[in-house]
């Protein structure tokens, strides 16, 4: 049962869709569902507004909190499509299990998401490269400060129209001191705290003139893991290389989609550990053709400089390179310009 309380008048007319700051403008409605006494209650869709909470809110103290990031796209025929939403649903529950939170029922996530996007479908922008960014999240909402798992939890979804994400090119520094995640830890989850822990090292790298960190393993910083908050791909010679998934790496949906796409193009793709030394050697000897981050926000984010301990290597940015070809191919599937051969799009039928 979804309980819908509509906003009396839309705020859409006050929004300048030509100039959208990322994640600061929210659509008319939000979804909330509470877990109390071991049970999920009704899904409520209501006007987007501030909520009241006590300062003893569990999530603020102990960080039982995880989120998802996904998008709804305006299609060429005017329709609206979600890209692989069940992957986000499954991943949120993977995060929930590791963070000792109750799993969100499929009904609540999938039906709730669809209904919310349907109600706010006018908020899915039409300009090229734009989308409605969707943020489902789950957090502990008991009011006590005893250091044990929460008893109450809240699942919510808010949405935000976003402009074309011009990430530009990125300069990454191979991290030699900090770690984003460790074996046995929570690096494979989209735990809020993973981001909290990454901001400081990222700012240090930015102060040194870089855009992002190329994260390395926790043990001795020998293996490449991720680029900022994206998975990372290298084209070395004619082979595409990305680190294999582990409990230290977030299983990106963009990563998975790009691997599928490349394999369908008969490219050689390897999910195999990449050492810092190997990357450096391939950059030094001209084998490294291309490097890019992969994630929902920018899809593909070209890396043009890699900074090692004592030396930087530049990579030429090629407009006709694989990074841009991949970005276009995924964009065409999302807009309906090319066939959806893997059934990735969930198109919302019967919108008004
Ligand atoms: C969200 C995220 C990604 C990318 O995942 P997508 O599903 O492709 O958006 C990669 N790495 C980290 C650490 C992330 O949090």
Coordinates of C-alpha atoms and ligand atoms in Angstrom, one line a residue:
X1 CA 0.0 0.0 0.0
X2 CA 1.4 3.4 -1.0
X3 CA -0.1 6.4 0.8
X4 CA 0.2 9.4 -1.5
X5 CA -0.2 12.9 -0.2
X6 CA 0.3 15.3 -3.1
X7 CA 1.8 18.7 -2.8
X8 CA -1.0 21.3 -3.5
X9 CA 1.1 23.2 -6.0
X10 CA 4.3 22.3 -7.8
X11 CA 7.5 24.2 -7.4
X12 CA 8.8 23.3 -10.8
X13 CA 8.2 26.7 -12.3
X14 CA 10.7 28.3 -9.9
X15 CA 13.5 26.0 -11.3
X16 CA 15.9 27.1 -14.0
X17 CA 16.5 23.8 -15.8
X18 CA 19.2 25.5 -17.9
X19 CA 21.4 26.0 -14.9
X20 CA 21.1 23.2 -12.4
X21 CA 23.6 22.9 -9.5
X22 CA 24.3 19.2 -8.8
X23 CA 22.0 17.8 -6.1
X24 CA 20.7 21.1 -4.6
X25 CA 17.3 21.3 -6.2
X26 CA 14.7 18.7 -5.1
X27 CA 11.5 17.7 -6.9
X28 CA 8.1 18.1 -5.3
X29 CA 7.8 14.7 -3.5
X30 CA 9.8 12.3 -1.3
X31 CA 9.2 8.8 -0.2
X32 CA 9.5 7.6 3.4
X33 CA 9.0 4.2 4.9
X34 CA 9.8 3.3 8.6
X35 CA 10.9 0.0 10.1
X36 CA 9.4 -0.3 13.6
X37 CA 9.1 -3.3 15.9
X38 CA 10.6 -5.6 13.4
X39 CA 8.3 -4.6 10.6
X40 CA 8.2 -2.3 7.6
X41 CA 5.2 0.1 7.7
X42 CA 3.3 1.7 4.8
X43 CA 5.2 3.5 2.1
X44 CA 4.4 7.2 2.2
X45 CA 4.9 9.7 -0.7
X46 CA 4.5 13.2 0.5
X47 CA 5.7 16.8 -0.3
X48 CA 9.4 17.2 -0.1
X49 CA 9.9 19.1 3.2
X50 CA 12.1 19.3 6.3
X51 CA 11.7 16.6 8.9
X52 CA 12.0 16.9 12.7
X53 CA 14.4 14.6 14.5
X54 CA 15.9 14.4 18.0
X55 CA 19.7 14.9 18.4
X56 CA 19.9 11.3 19.8
X57 CA 19.1 10.1 16.2
X58 CA 21.1 6.8 16.1
X59 CA 22.5 7.3 12.6
X60 CA 24.3 10.6 13.6
X61 CA 26.2 8.8 16.3
X62 CA 26.9 5.3 15.0
X63 CA 26.7 5.7 11.3
X64 CA 24.3 2.9 10.3
X65 CA 23.5 4.6 7.0
X66 CA 23.8 3.6 3.4
X67 CA 22.7 5.1 0.1
X68 CA 22.2 4.5 -3.6
X69 CA 22.7 6.7 -6.6
X70 CA 20.8 6.2 -9.8
X71 CA 19.0 8.2 -12.5
X72 CA 15.8 8.4 -14.5
X73 CA 16.3 9.5 -18.1
X74 CA 14.0 11.3 -20.5
X75 CA 13.8 9.1 -23.6
X76 CA 13.6 10.3 -27.3
X77 CA 9.9 9.4 -27.5
X78 CA 9.1 11.6 -24.4
X79 CA 8.9 8.7 -22.0
X80 CA 10.9 8.2 -18.8
X81 CA 13.2 5.2 -18.2
X82 CA 15.1 3.9 -15.1
X83 CA 18.4 2.3 -15.8
X84 CA 18.8 -1.1 -14.1
X85 CA 17.0 -0.1 -10.9
X86 CA 16.9 -3.7 -9.5
X87 CA 20.7 -3.5 -9.3
X88 CA 20.4 -0.5 -7.0
X89 CA 17.8 -2.4 -5.0
X90 CA 20.0 -5.4 -4.5
X91 CA 23.0 -3.4 -3.7
X92 CA 21.2 -1.3 -1.0
X93 CA 20.3 -4.6 0.7
X94 CA 23.9 -5.8 0.4
X95 CA 24.9 -2.7 2.2
X96 CA 22.1 -3.2 4.7
X97 CA 23.2 -6.7 5.6
X98 CA 26.8 -5.7 6.3
X99 CA 25.7 -2.6 8.3
X100 CA 23.3 -4.8 10.4
X101 CA 20.2 -3.0 9.1
X102 CA 17.0 -4.7 8.0
X103 CA 16.7 -5.3 4.2
X104 CA 14.2 -3.2 2.4
X105 CA 11.4 -5.3 0.8
X106 CA 11.4 -5.4 -3.0
X107 CA 7.8 -4.1 -3.0
X108 CA 8.8 -1.0 -1.0
X109 CA 11.9 -0.2 -3.0
X110 CA 10.8 -1.0 -6.6
X111 CA 7.1 -0.1 -6.4
X112 CA 7.8 3.0 -4.3
X113 CA 10.6 4.2 -6.6
X114 CA 8.4 3.8 -9.6
X115 CA 5.4 5.6 -8.1
X116 CA 7.6 8.5 -6.9
X117 CA 9.2 9.0 -10.3
X118 CA 5.8 8.7 -11.9
X119 CA 4.3 11.4 -9.7
X120 CA 7.3 13.7 -10.3
X121 CA 7.9 12.7 -13.9
X122 CA 7.7 16.3 -15.1
X123 CA 10.9 16.8 -13.1
X124 CA 12.9 14.5 -15.5
X125 CA 14.6 17.2 -17.6
X126 CA 14.5 17.0 -21.4
X127 CA 17.8 18.7 -22.4
X128 CA 20.5 16.5 -23.7
X129 CA 22.7 14.9 -21.0
X130 CA 20.3 15.8 -18.2
X131 CA 18.5 13.4 -15.9
X132 CA 16.6 13.1 -12.6
X133 CA 19.2 11.9 -10.0
X134 CA 17.6 9.6 -7.5
X135 CA 18.9 9.1 -4.0
X136 CA 17.4 6.1 -2.1
X137 CA 18.9 5.8 1.4
X138 CA 18.5 3.8 4.6
X139 CA 19.5 4.9 8.1
X140 CA 19.1 4.0 11.7
X141 CA 16.4 6.2 13.2
X142 CA 16.0 5.1 16.9
X143 CA 16.5 7.9 19.5
X144 CA 19.1 6.4 21.9
X145 CA 22.8 6.7 22.2
X146 CA 23.6 3.2 23.5
X147 CA 26.3 1.7 21.3
X148 CA 24.3 -1.1 19.8
X149 CA 22.3 -1.5 16.6
X150 CA 19.3 0.7 16.2
X151 CA 15.8 -0.7 16.6
X152 CA 14.1 1.7 14.2
X153 CA 15.2 2.4 10.6
X154 CA 14.0 4.7 7.9
X155 CA 14.1 4.1 4.2
X156 CA 13.7 7.2 2.0
X157 CA 14.0 8.4 -1.5
X158 CA 14.6 12.0 -2.7
X159 CA 15.1 13.1 -6.3
X160 CA 17.0 16.0 -7.9
X161 CA 17.0 17.1 -11.5
X162 CA 20.6 17.4 -12.7
X163 CA 22.3 19.0 -15.7
X164 CA 24.8 17.4 -18.0
X165 CA 27.7 16.3 -15.8
X166 CA 30.8 18.0 -17.3
X167 CA 33.2 16.3 -15.1
X168 CA 36.0 17.5 -17.3
X169 CA 39.2 15.5 -17.2
X170 CA 40.7 14.3 -14.0
X171 CA 44.2 14.4 -12.6
X172 CA 44.6 11.5 -10.1
X173 CA 47.3 10.9 -7.5
X174 CA 48.2 7.3 -6.6
X175 CA 47.5 7.2 -2.8
X176 CA 50.4 6.2 -0.7
X177 CA 49.2 6.9 2.8
X178 CA 45.4 6.7 3.3
X179 CA 43.0 3.9 2.5
X180 CA 39.4 4.0 1.5
X181 CA 38.6 0.5 2.5
X182 CA 40.3 -2.6 4.0
X183 CA 39.8 -6.3 3.7
X184 CA 37.0 -7.4 6.0
X185 CA 35.7 -3.9 6.0
X186 CA 32.8 -2.0 4.4
X187 CA 34.4 -0.8 1.2
X188 CA 32.0 -2.8 -1.0
X189 CA 29.0 -1.1 0.6
X190 CA 27.7 2.4 -0.1
X191 CA 28.0 3.2 3.5
X192 CA 27.8 6.9 4.2
X193 CA 30.9 6.7 6.3
X194 CA 33.0 5.5 3.4
X195 CA 32.5 9.0 2.0
X196 CA 33.1 10.7 5.3
X197 CA 36.4 8.9 5.5
X198 CA 37.5 9.9 2.0
X199 CA 36.9 13.6 2.1
X200 CA 40.0 14.5 4.1
X201 CA 42.5 12.5 1.9
X202 CA 40.8 13.8 -1.2
X203 CA 41.2 17.4 0.0
X204 CA 44.8 16.8 0.6
X205 CA 45.2 15.5 -2.9
X206 CA 43.3 18.5 -4.2
X207 CA 45.6 20.8 -2.3
X208 CA 48.5 19.2 -4.1
X209 CA 46.9 20.0 -7.5
X210 CA 45.0 16.8 -8.2
X211 CA 41.3 16.3 -8.8
X212 CA 40.9 12.8 -7.3
X213 CA 42.7 10.0 -5.6
X214 CA 43.6 6.7 -7.3
X215 CA 43.0 4.5 -4.3
X216 CA 45.4 1.6 -3.6
X217 CA 45.1 -1.4 -1.3
X218 CA 45.2 -1.1 2.5
X219 CA 48.2 -3.3 3.0
X220 CA 51.0 -1.8 1.2
X221 CA 49.5 0.4 -1.5
X222 CA 50.7 -1.9 -4.2
X223 CA 47.4 -2.5 -6.0
X224 CA 45.2 -0.1 -7.8
X225 CA 41.6 -0.2 -6.5
X226 CA 39.3 2.7 -7.5
X227 CA 39.4 6.3 -8.7
X228 CA 37.7 8.7 -6.2
X229 CA 34.2 7.4 -5.9
X230 CA 34.3 5.6 -9.3
X231 CA 35.6 2.3 -10.5
X232 CA 38.6 2.6 -12.8
X233 CA 39.4 1.2 -16.2
X234 CA 42.8 1.2 -18.1
X235 CA 43.4 0.4 -21.7
X236 CA 46.9 -1.1 -21.8
X237 CA 48.0 -2.0 -25.3
X238 CA 44.7 -3.4 -26.6
X239 CA 43.5 -4.9 -23.4
X240 CA 40.9 -3.3 -21.0
X241 CA 41.9 -3.9 -17.4
X242 CA 39.9 -3.2 -14.3
X243 CA 40.6 -4.5 -10.8
X244 CA 38.5 -7.6 -9.8
X245 CA 35.7 -7.1 -7.3
X246 CA 36.4 -7.8 -3.7
X247 CA 35.1 -6.7 -0.3
X248 CA 37.3 -3.6 -0.8
X249 CA 35.7 -2.4 -4.1
X250 CA 32.3 -1.1 -4.7
X251 CA 30.6 -3.2 -7.5
X252 CA 29.5 -0.3 -9.7
X253 CA 26.6 -0.7 -12.0
X254 CA 28.3 1.5 -14.6
X255 CA 31.4 -0.8 -14.3
X256 CA 29.2 -3.9 -14.9
X257 CA 27.4 -2.2 -17.9
X258 CA 30.7 -1.1 -19.5
X259 CA 32.2 -4.6 -19.2
X260 CA 29.2 -6.0 -20.9
X261 CA 29.3 -3.4 -23.6
X262 CA 33.1 -3.9 -24.3
X263 CA 32.7 -7.7 -24.4
X264 CA 29.8 -7.3 -26.9
X265 CA 32.3 -5.3 -29.1
X266 CA 34.7 -8.2 -28.9
X267 CA 37.2 -6.2 -26.9
X268 CA 39.7 -8.0 -24.7
X269 CA 38.6 -7.3 -21.1
X270 CA 40.3 -8.5 -18.0
X271 CA 39.2 -8.2 -14.4
X272 CA 42.6 -8.8 -12.8
X273 CA 44.7 -7.0 -10.2
X274 CA 46.8 -4.1 -11.4
X275 CA 49.9 -3.1 -9.5
X276 CA 51.1 0.4 -9.2
X277 CA 54.4 -0.7 -10.7
X278 CA 52.8 -2.2 -13.6
X279 CA 50.7 0.9 -14.3
X280 CA 53.7 3.0 -14.0
X281 CA 55.7 0.9 -16.4
X282 CA 52.9 0.9 -18.9
X283 CA 52.6 4.7 -18.6
X284 CA 56.3 5.2 -18.9
X285 CA 56.7 3.0 -22.0
X286 CA 53.6 4.2 -23.9
X287 CA 51.5 1.1 -23.4
X288 CA 48.9 2.9 -21.4
X289 CA 46.4 4.2 -24.0
X290 CA 43.5 5.4 -21.9
X291 CA 42.3 5.6 -18.3
X292 CA 38.9 6.5 -17.0
X293 CA 36.6 6.4 -14.0
X294 CA 33.2 4.7 -14.3
X295 CA 30.1 5.8 -12.2
X296 CA 26.5 6.9 -12.4
X297 CA 27.2 10.7 -12.1
X298 CA 29.6 11.2 -15.0
X299 CA 29.4 7.7 -16.6
X300 CA 32.9 8.0 -17.9
X301 CA 35.5 10.4 -16.4
X302 CA 38.7 10.6 -18.5
X303 CA 41.9 10.6 -16.5
X304 CA 44.6 12.7 -18.1
X305 CA 47.3 12.7 -15.5
X306 CA 48.5 10.0 -13.1
X307 CA 50.8 11.2 -10.3
X308 CA 53.1 8.6 -8.7
X309 CA 55.3 9.2 -5.7
X310 CA 57.9 11.1 -7.6
X311 CA 56.7 11.4 -11.2
X312 CA 53.6 12.4 -13.2
X313 CA 52.5 10.9 -16.5
X314 CA 50.1 12.6 -18.8
X315 CA 47.7 10.8 -21.1
X316 CA 46.3 12.3 -24.2
X317 CA 42.5 12.9 -24.0
X318 CA 41.0 11.5 -27.2
X319 CA 37.5 12.7 -28.2
X320 CA 37.3 9.7 -30.4
X321 CA 38.7 7.3 -27.8
X322 CA 36.9 4.4 -26.1
X323 CA 35.8 6.5 -23.1
X324 CA 33.6 8.7 -25.3
X325 CA 32.4 5.8 -27.5
X326 CA 31.2 4.0 -24.3
X327 CA 29.6 7.1 -23.0
X328 CA 27.7 7.6 -26.2
X329 CA 26.7 3.9 -26.4
X330 CA 25.2 4.0 -22.9
X331 CA 23.5 7.3 -23.6
X332 CA 21.9 5.8 -26.7
X333 CA 20.5 2.9 -24.7
X334 CA 19.2 5.2 -22.1
X335 CA 17.5 7.5 -24.6
X336 CA 16.1 4.6 -26.6
X337 CA 18.2 5.6 -29.7
X338 CA 19.7 2.1 -29.8
X339 CA 18.0 -1.2 -28.9
X340 CA 18.0 -2.2 -25.3
X341 CA 19.5 -5.6 -26.0
X342 CA 20.2 -6.5 -22.3
X343 CA 16.8 -5.3 -21.0
X344 CA 18.4 -2.6 -18.9
X345 CA 15.7 0.0 -19.1
X346 CA 12.6 0.0 -17.0
X347 CA 10.3 2.3 -19.0
X348 CA 7.5 3.9 -17.0
X349 CA 4.3 3.3 -18.9
X350 CA 1.2 5.5 -19.0
X351 CA 2.6 8.8 -17.9
X352 CA 0.4 11.8 -18.3
Ligands
LIG1 C1 28.7 4.5 -6.1 C2 30.2 4.1 -6.3 C3 30.8 3.7 -7.5 C4 30.0 3.7 -8.8 O1 28.9 2.9 -8.8 P1 27.7 3.1 -9.9 O2 26.7 2.0 -9.6 O3 28.4 2.8 -11.2 O4 27.3 4.5 -9.8 C5 32.1 3.3 -7.5 N1 32.8 3.4 -6.4 C6 32.3 3.8 -5.2 C7 33.2 3.9 -4.0 C8 31.0 4.2 -5.1 O5 30.5 4.7 -4.0

